[in-house]
Tab-separated table of C-alpha atoms in Angstrom:
chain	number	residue	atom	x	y	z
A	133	UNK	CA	0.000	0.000	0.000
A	134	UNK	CA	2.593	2.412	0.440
A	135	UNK	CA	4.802	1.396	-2.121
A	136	UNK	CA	1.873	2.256	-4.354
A	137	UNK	CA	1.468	5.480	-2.684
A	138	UNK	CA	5.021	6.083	-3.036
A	139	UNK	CA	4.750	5.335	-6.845
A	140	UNK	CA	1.925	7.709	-7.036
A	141	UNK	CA	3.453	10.608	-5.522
A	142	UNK	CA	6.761	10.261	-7.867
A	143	UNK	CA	4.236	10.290	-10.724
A	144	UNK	CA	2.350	13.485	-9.415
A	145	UNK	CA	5.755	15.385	-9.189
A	146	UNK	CA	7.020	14.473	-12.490
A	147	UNK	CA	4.154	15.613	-14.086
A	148	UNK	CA	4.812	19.078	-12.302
A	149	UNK	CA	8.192	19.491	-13.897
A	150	UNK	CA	6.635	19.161	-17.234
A	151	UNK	CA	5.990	22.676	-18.899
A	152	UNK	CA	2.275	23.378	-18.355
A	153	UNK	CA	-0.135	23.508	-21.637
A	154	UNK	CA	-2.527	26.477	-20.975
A	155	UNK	CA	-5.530	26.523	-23.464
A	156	UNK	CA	-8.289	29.138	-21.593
A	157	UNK	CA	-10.505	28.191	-24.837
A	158	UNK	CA	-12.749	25.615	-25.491
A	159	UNK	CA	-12.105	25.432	-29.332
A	160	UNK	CA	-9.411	23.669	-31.658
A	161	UNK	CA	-8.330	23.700	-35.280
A	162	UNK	CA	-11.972	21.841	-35.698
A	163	UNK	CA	-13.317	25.557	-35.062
A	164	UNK	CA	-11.564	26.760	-38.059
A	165	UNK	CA	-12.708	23.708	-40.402
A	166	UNK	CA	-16.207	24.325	-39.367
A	167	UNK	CA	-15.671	28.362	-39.644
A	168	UNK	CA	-14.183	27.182	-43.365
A	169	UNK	CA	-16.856	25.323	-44.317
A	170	UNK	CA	-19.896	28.046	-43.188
A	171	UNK	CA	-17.711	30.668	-45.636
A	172	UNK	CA	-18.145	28.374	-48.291
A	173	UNK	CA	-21.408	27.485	-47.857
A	174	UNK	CA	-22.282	31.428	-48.156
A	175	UNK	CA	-20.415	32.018	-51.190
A	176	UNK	CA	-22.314	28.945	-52.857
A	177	UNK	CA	-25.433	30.021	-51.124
A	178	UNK	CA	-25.280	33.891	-52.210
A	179	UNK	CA	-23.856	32.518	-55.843
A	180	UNK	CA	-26.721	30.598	-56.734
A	181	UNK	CA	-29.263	33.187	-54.802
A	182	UNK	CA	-27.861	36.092	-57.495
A	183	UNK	CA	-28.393	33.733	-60.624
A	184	UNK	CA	-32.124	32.633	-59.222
A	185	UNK	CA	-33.255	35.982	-58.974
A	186	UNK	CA	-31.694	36.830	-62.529
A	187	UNK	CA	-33.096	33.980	-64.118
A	188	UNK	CA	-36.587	34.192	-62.512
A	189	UNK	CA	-36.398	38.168	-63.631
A	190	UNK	CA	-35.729	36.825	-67.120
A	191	UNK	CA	-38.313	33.864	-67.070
A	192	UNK	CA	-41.105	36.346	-65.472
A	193	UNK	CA	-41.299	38.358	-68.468
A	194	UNK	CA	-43.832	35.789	-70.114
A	195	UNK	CA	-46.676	36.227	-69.019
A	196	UNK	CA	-50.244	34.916	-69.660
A	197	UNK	CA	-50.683	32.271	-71.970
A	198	UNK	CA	-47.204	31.974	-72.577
A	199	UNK	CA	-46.854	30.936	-69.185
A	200	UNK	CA	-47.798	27.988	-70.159
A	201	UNK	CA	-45.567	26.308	-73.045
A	202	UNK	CA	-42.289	28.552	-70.812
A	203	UNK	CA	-43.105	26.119	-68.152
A	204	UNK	CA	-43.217	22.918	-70.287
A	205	UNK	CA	-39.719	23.806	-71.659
A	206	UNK	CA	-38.096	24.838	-68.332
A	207	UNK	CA	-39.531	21.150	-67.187
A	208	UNK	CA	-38.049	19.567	-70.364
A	209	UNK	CA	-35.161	21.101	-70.449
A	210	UNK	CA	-34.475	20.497	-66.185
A	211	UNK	CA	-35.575	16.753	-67.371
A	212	UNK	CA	-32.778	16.530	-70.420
A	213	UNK	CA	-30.304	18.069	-67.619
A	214	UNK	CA	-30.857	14.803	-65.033
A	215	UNK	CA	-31.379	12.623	-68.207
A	216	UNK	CA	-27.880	13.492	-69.289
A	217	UNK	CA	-25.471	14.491	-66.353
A	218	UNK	CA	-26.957	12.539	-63.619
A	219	UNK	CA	-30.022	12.390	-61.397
A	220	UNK	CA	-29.377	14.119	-58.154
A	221	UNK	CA	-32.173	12.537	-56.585
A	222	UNK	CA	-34.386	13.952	-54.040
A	223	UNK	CA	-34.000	14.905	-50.028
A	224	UNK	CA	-34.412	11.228	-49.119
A	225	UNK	CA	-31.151	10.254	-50.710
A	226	UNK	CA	-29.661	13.181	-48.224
A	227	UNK	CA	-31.336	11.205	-45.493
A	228	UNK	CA	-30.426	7.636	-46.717
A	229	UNK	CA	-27.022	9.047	-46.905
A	230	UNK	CA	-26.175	10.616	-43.748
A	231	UNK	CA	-28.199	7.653	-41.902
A	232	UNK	CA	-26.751	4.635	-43.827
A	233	UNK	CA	-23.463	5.716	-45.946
A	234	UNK	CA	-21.377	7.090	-42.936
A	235	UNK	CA	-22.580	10.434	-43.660
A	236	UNK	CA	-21.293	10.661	-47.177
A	237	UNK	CA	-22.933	13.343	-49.911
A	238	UNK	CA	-21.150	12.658	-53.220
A	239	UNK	CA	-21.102	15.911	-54.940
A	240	UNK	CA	-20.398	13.999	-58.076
A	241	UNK	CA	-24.337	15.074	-59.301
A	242	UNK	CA	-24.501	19.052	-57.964
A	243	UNK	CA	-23.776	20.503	-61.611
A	244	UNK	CA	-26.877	18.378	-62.354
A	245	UNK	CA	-28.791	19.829	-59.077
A	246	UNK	CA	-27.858	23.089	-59.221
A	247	UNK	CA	-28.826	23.568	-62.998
A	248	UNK	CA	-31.990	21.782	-62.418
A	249	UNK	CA	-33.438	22.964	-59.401
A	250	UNK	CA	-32.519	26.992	-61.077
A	251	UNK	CA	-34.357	25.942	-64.193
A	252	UNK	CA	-37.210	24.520	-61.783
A	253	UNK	CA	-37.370	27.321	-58.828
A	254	UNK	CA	-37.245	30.216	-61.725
A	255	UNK	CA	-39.672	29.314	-64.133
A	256	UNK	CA	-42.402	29.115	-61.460
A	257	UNK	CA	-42.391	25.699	-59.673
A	258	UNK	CA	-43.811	24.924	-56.437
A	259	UNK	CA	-40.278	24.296	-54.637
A	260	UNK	CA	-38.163	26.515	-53.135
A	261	UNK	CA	-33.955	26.676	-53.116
A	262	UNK	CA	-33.278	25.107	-49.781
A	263	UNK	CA	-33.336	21.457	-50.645
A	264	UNK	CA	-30.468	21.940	-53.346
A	265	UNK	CA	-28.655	24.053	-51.422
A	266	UNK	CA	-28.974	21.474	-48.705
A	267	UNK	CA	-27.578	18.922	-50.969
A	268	UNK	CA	-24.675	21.180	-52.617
A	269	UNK	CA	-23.652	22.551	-49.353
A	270	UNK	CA	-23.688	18.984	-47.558
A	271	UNK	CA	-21.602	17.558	-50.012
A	272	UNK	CA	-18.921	20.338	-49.944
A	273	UNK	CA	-18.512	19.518	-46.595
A	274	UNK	CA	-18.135	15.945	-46.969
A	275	UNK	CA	-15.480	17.136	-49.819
A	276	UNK	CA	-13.581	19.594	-47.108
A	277	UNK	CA	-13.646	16.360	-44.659
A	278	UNK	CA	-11.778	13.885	-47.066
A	279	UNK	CA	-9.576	16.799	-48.209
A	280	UNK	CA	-8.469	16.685	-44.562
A	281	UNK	CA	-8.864	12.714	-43.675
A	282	UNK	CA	-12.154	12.805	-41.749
A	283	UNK	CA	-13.561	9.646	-41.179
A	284	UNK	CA	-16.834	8.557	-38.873
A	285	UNK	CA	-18.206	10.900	-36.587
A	286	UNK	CA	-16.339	13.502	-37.585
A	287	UNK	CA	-16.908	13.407	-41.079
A	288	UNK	CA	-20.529	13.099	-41.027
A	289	UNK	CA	-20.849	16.180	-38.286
A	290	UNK	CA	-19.050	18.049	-41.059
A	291	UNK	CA	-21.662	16.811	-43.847
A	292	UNK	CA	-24.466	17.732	-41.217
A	293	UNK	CA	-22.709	21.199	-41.028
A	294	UNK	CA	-22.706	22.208	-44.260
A	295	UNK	CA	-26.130	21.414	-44.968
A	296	UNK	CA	-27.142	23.782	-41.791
A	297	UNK	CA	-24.837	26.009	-43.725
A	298	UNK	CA	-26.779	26.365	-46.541
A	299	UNK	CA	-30.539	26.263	-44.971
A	300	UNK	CA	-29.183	28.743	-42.974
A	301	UNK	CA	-28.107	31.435	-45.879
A	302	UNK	CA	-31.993	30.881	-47.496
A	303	UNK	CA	-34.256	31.149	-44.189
A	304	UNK	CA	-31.322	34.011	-42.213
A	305	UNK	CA	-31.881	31.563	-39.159
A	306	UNK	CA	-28.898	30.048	-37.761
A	307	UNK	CA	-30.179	28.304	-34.586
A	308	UNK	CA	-33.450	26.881	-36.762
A	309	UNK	CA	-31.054	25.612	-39.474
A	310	UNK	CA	-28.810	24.014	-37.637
A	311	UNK	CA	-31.718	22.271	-35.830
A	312	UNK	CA	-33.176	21.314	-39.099
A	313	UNK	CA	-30.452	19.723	-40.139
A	314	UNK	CA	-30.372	17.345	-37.213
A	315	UNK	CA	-34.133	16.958	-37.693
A	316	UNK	CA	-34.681	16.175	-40.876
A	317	UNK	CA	-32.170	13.046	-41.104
A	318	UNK	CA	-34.899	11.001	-39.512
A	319	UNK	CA	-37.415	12.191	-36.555
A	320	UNK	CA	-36.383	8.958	-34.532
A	321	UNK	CA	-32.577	9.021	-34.964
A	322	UNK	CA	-32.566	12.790	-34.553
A	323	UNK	CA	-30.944	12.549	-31.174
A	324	UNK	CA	-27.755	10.718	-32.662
A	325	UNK	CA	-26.654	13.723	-34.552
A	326	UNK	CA	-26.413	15.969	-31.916
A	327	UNK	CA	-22.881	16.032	-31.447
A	328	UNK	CA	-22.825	17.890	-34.892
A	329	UNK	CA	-24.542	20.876	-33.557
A	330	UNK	CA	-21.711	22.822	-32.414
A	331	UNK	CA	-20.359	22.181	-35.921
A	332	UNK	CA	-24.183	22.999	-37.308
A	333	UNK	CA	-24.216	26.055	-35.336
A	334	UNK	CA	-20.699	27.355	-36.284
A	335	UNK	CA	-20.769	26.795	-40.046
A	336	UNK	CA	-24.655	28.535	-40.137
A	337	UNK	CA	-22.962	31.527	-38.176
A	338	UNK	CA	-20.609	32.011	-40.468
A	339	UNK	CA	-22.592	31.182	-43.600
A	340	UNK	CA	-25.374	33.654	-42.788
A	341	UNK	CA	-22.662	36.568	-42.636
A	342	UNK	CA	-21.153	35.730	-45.969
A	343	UNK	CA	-24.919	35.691	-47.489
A	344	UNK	CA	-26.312	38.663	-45.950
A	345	UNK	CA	-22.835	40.565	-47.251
A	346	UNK	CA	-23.197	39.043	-50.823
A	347	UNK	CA	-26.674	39.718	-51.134
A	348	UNK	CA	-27.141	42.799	-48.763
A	349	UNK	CA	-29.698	40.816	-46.338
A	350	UNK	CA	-31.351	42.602	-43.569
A	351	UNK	CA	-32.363	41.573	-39.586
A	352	UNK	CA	-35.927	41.200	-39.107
A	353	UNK	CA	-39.360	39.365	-40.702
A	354	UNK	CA	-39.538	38.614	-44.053
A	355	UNK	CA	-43.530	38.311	-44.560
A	356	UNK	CA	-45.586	41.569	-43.584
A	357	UNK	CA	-47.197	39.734	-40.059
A	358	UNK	CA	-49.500	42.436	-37.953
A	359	UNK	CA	-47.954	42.840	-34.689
A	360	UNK	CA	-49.362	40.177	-32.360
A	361	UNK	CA	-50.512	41.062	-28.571
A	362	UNK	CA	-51.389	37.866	-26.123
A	363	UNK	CA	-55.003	38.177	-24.841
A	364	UNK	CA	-55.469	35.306	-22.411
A	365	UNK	CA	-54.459	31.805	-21.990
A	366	UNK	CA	-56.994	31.051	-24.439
A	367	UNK	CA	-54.427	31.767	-27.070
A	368	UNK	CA	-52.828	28.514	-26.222
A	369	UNK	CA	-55.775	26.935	-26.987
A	370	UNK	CA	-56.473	28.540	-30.413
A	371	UNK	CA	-53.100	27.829	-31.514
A	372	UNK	CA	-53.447	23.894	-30.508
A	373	UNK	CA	-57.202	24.048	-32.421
A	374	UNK	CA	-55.583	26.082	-35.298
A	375	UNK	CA	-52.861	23.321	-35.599
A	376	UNK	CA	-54.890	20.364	-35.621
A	377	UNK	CA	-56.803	21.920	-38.269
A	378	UNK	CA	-53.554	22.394	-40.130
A	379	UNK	CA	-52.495	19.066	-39.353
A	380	UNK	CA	-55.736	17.178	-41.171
A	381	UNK	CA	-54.639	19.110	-44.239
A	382	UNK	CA	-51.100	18.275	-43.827
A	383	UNK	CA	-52.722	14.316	-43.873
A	384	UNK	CA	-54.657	15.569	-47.264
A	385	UNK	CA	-51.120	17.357	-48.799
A	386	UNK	CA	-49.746	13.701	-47.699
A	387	UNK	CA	-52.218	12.142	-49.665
A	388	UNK	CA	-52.530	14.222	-52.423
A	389	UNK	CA	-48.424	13.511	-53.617
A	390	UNK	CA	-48.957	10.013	-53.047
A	391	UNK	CA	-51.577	9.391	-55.193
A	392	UNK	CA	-50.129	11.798	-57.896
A	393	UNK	CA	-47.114	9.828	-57.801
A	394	UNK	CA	-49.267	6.683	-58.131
A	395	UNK	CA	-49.812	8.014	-61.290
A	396	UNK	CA	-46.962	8.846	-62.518
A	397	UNK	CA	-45.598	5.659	-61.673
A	398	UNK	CA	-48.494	3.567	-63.554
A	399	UNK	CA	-47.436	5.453	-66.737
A	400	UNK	CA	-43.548	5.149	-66.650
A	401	UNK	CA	-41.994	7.458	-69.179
A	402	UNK	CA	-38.896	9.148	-69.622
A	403	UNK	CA	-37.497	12.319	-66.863
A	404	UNK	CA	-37.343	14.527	-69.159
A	405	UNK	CA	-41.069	13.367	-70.879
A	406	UNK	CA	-42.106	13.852	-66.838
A	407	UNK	CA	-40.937	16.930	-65.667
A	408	UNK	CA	-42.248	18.249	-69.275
A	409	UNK	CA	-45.919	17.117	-68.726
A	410	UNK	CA	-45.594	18.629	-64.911
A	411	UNK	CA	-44.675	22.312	-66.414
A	412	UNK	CA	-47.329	22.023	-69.000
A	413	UNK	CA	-50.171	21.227	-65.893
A	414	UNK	CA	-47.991	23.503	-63.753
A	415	UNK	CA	-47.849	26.346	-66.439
A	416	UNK	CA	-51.867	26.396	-66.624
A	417	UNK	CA	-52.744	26.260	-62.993
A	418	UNK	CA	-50.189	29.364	-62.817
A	419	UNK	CA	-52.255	31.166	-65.993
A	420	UNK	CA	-55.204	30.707	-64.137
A	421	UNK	CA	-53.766	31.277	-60.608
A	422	UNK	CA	-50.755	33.291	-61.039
A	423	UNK	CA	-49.795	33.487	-57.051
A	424	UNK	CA	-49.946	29.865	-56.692
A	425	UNK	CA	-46.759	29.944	-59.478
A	426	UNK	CA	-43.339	30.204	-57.580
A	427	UNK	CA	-43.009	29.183	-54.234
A	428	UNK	CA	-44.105	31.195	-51.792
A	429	UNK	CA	-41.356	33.700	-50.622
A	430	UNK	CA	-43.039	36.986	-52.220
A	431	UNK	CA	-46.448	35.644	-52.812
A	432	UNK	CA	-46.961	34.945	-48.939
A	433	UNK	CA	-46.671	38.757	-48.547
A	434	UNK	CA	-49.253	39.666	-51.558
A	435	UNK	CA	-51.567	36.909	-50.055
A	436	UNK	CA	-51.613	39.091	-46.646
A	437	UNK	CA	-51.920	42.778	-48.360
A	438	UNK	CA	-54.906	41.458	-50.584
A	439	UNK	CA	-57.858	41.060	-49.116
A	440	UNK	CA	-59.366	37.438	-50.781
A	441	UNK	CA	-62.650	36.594	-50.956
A	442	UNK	CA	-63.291	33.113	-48.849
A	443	UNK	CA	-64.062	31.056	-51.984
A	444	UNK	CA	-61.404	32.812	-53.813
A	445	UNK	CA	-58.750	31.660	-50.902
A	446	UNK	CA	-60.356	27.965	-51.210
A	447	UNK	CA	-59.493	27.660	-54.864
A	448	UNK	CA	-55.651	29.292	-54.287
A	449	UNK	CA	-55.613	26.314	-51.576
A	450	UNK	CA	-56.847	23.169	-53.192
A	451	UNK	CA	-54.747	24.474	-56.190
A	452	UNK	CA	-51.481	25.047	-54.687
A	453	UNK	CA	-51.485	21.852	-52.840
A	454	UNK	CA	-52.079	20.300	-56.552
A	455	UNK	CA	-49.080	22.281	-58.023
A	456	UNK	CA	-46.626	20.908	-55.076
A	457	UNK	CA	-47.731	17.475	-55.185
A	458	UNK	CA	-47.092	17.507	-58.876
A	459	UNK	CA	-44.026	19.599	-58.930
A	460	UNK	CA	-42.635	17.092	-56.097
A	461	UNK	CA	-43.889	13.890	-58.150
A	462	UNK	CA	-43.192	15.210	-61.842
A	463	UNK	CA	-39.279	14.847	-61.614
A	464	UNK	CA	-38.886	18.902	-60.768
A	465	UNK	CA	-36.236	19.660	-58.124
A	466	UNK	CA	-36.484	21.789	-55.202
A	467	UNK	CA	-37.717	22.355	-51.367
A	468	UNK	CA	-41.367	22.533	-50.011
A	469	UNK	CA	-40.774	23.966	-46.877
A	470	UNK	CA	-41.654	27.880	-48.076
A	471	UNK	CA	-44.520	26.133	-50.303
A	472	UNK	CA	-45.817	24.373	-47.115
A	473	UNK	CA	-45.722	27.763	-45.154
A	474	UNK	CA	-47.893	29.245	-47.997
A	475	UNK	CA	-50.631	26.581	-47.429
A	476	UNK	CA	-50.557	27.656	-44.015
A	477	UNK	CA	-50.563	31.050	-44.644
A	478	UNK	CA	-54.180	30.264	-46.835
A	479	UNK	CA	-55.540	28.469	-44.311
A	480	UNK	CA	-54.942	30.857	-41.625
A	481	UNK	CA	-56.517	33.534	-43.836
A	482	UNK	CA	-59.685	31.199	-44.335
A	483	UNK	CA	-59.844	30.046	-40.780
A	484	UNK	CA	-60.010	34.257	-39.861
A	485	UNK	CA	-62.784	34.568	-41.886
A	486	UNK	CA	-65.008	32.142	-39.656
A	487	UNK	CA	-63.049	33.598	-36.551
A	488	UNK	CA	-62.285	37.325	-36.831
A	489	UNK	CA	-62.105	37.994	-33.382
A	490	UNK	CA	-58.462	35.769	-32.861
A	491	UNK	CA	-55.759	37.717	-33.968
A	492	UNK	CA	-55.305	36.850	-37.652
A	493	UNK	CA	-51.319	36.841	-36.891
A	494	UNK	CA	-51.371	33.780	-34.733
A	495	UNK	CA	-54.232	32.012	-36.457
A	496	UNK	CA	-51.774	31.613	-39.982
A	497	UNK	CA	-48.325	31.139	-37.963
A	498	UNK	CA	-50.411	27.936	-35.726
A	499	UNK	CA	-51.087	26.880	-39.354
A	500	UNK	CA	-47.998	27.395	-40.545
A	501	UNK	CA	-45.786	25.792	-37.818
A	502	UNK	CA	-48.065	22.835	-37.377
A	503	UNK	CA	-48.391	21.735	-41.354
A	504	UNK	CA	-44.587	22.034	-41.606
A	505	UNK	CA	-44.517	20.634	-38.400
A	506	UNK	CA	-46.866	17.530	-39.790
A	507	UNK	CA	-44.911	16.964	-43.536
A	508	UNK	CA	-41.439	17.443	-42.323
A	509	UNK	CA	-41.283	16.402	-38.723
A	510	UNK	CA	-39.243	19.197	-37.714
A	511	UNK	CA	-40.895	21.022	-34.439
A	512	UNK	CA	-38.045	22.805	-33.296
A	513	UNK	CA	-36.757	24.289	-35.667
A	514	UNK	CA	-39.923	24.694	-37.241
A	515	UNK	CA	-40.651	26.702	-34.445
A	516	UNK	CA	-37.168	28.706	-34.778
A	517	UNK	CA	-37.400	29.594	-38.235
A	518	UNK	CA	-41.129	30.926	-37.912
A	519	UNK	CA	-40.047	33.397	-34.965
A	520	UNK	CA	-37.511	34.113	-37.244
A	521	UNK	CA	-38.995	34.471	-40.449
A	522	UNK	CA	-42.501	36.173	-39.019
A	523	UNK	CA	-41.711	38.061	-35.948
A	524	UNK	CA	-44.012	36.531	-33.816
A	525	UNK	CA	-42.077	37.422	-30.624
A	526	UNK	CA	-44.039	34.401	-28.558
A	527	UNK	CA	-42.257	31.594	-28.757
A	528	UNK	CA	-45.036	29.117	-26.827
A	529	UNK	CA	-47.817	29.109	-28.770
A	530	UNK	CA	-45.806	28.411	-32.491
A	531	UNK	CA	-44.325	25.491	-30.467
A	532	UNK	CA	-47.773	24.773	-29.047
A	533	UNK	CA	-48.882	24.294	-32.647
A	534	UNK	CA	-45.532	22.731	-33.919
A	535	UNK	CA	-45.838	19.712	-31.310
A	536	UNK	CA	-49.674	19.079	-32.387
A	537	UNK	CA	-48.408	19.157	-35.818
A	538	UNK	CA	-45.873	16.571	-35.186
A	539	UNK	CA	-47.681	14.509	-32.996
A	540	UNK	CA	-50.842	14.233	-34.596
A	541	UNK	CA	-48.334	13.627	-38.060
A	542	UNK	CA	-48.584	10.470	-40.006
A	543	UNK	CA	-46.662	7.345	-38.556
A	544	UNK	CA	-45.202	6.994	-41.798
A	545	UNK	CA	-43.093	10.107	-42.289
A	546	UNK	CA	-42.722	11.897	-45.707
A	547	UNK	CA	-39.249	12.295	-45.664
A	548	UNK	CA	-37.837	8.870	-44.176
A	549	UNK	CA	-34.622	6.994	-44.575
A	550	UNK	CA	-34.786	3.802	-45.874
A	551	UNK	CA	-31.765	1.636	-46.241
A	552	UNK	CA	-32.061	0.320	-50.075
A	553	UNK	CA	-30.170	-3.012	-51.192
A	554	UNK	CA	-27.822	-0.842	-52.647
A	555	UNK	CA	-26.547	0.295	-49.800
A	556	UNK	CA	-26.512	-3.089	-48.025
A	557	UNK	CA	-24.157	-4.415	-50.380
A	558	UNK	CA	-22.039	-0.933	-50.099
């Protein structure tokens, strides 16, 4: 016993003749490699912004009937891109990777993605940017972790990075990216990917800076919300009624792409034949219904100034549900999570009409936080990006109506990750 003690107390004094390493900081060079990555995920994320908004400037020009054939040749001409340089494949191949392939995103297919989904999101489809910027961003940082010999763990934090990298730069939310990046892999794995969200929540930091600088992006809400004052506890309770409301359509938006993709399916025909028959229906539900075309990010606004009749706001929302489950089934690239906030945004209008006397402000965010909520299974940062995004400065009742959204949700979820023989024999 005291030989051991001895032994122990020779070791203690050695180590106090060695020079002392003082670090006061709780960072390494891993800092810098996320900090890396969230500057390049700007740059791509500004790039591509700049060349959308030229190309949907140039597109926008037709208008009225012309609307109509512009749309068929944007969809065959996004179908001849995946035909010929490579199908990019959609946000479950994200999830299948990150979940099954050690968190690999081979950016071998983002010249076909990034063409595609600009060709898609400018002409007037029903997606937004953030799933291929998702994908392109993810896949740079799987790219910047073999550069430097990343492997497990740390490799697939980085690819879970640079996707909150780039859903950061669209939505100007760094917290709610992060989180949906974690989220979205798959709502009951979500808790194994936490470790990334220190890398998440770096690379989103510094991605949002390079994006606001590139495209001069200001704080504050992006849709035109009435300020929103709390009356009573009952509030609570209109935003879980509002939500579960929002949550039966959410069922019917479920619905509505799988049976459209039944279709498609029971007619097989070329991607580029595909995505040309979904612009042709797309391009004359837009001539009829020009602010169901695009997806969302401006139109939301317009649908808030104008004042809609109730049947009028019925037709915009059976309609625009139509145009994203065909834009999603047809083979046309992009993100539904701005689409999905402009159903809400309808409903919430329609539900006002019935209910004037509930602020109008928390009836559409309920809708909007719990049909997002329901689709993607994302309640946090659901909840994030709408405080963001709105300025609804209460935080309880958007996660009130997030939570019914998610737990009243399908058991099958949209967006799952399902591990493909493919993959087995990888």
């Amino acid at each position: 016993m005291r030989l051991k003690r001895k032994k122990s107390l020779i070791k203690y004094l050695n180590l106090l003749d060695q020079p002392i390493k003082f670090n006061p900081f709780v960072f390494s060079w891993s800092f810098f490699l996320w900090a890396i990555l969230g500057l390049i995920g700007g740059v791509i994320a500004g790039v591509y912004w700049i060349v959308l908004e030229f190309l949907t400037h140039k597109i926008s020009i037709f208008e009225g009937w012309l609307v109509i054939p512009v749309m068929a040749i944007c969809g065959l001409l996004a179908g001849l891109i995946i035909h010929f340089i490579g199908d990019p494949g959609e946000i479950q191949l994200i999830v299948n990777n990150i979940r099954f392939n050690k968190g690999k995103l081979n950016p071998k297919n983002n010249p076909s993605m990034i063409l595609s989904s600009l060709l898609c999101v400018a002409s007037g489809g029903s997606l937004g940017p953030e799933a291929p910027l998702v994908q392109v961003t993810g896949s740079t940082g799987t790219w910047l972790g073999k550069i430097f010999r990343l492997k497990g763990e740390a490799l697939r934090s980085l690819s879970i990075a640079g996707m909150a990298s780039g859903f950061t730069a669209l939505f100007g939310a760094p917290l709610g990216g992060s989180l949906f990046a974690l989220e979205i892999l798959h709502y009951k794995h979500a808790v194994e990917y936490y470790r990334a969200i220190i890398p998440a929540l770096v690379a989103s930091s510094f991605s949002y800076i390079i994006f606001a600088l590139i495209i001069h992006l200001g704080l504050g809400p992006v849709w035109n919300l009435s300020a929103y004052e709390y009356s009573g506890i009952f509030d609570f309770a209109y935003a879980v009624l509002f939500a579960i409301i929002a949550t039966a359509l959410g069922w019917g938006f479920i619905f509505c792409v799988k049976s459209f993709k039944i279709i498609f399916e029971k007619y097989p025909m070329p991607i580029y034949i595909k995505t040309c028959v979904g612009g042709l229906i797309l391009g004359v539900i837009a001539f009829y219904l020009p602010i169901t075309r695009y997806f969302g990010h401006h139109e939301i606004n317009e649908l808030i100034d104008n004042h809609f009749s109730l049947k009028f706001l019925f037709i915009i929302l059976i309609f625009k549900i139509i145009a994203i489950a065909i834009t999603v089934t047809s083979g046309w690239r992009g993100g539904f999570i701005i689409p999905l906030f402009f159903v809400g945004t309808t409903l919430g209008l329609i539900i006002h009409h019935f209910l004037p006397s509930v602020s109008v402000t928390l009836t559409i965010v309920s809708c909007m936080a719990a049909i997002n909520a329901c689709v993607t299974r994302t309640p946090m940062s659901t909840t994030i990006l709408l405080t963001t995004l709105t300025g609804f400065g209460h935080l309880i009742p958007i996660l009130f109506a997030s939570l019914t959204g998610y737990f009243l949700a399908p058991k099958v979820p949209f967006i799952s990750a399902q591990k493909t023989q493919d993959q087995d024999h990888k």
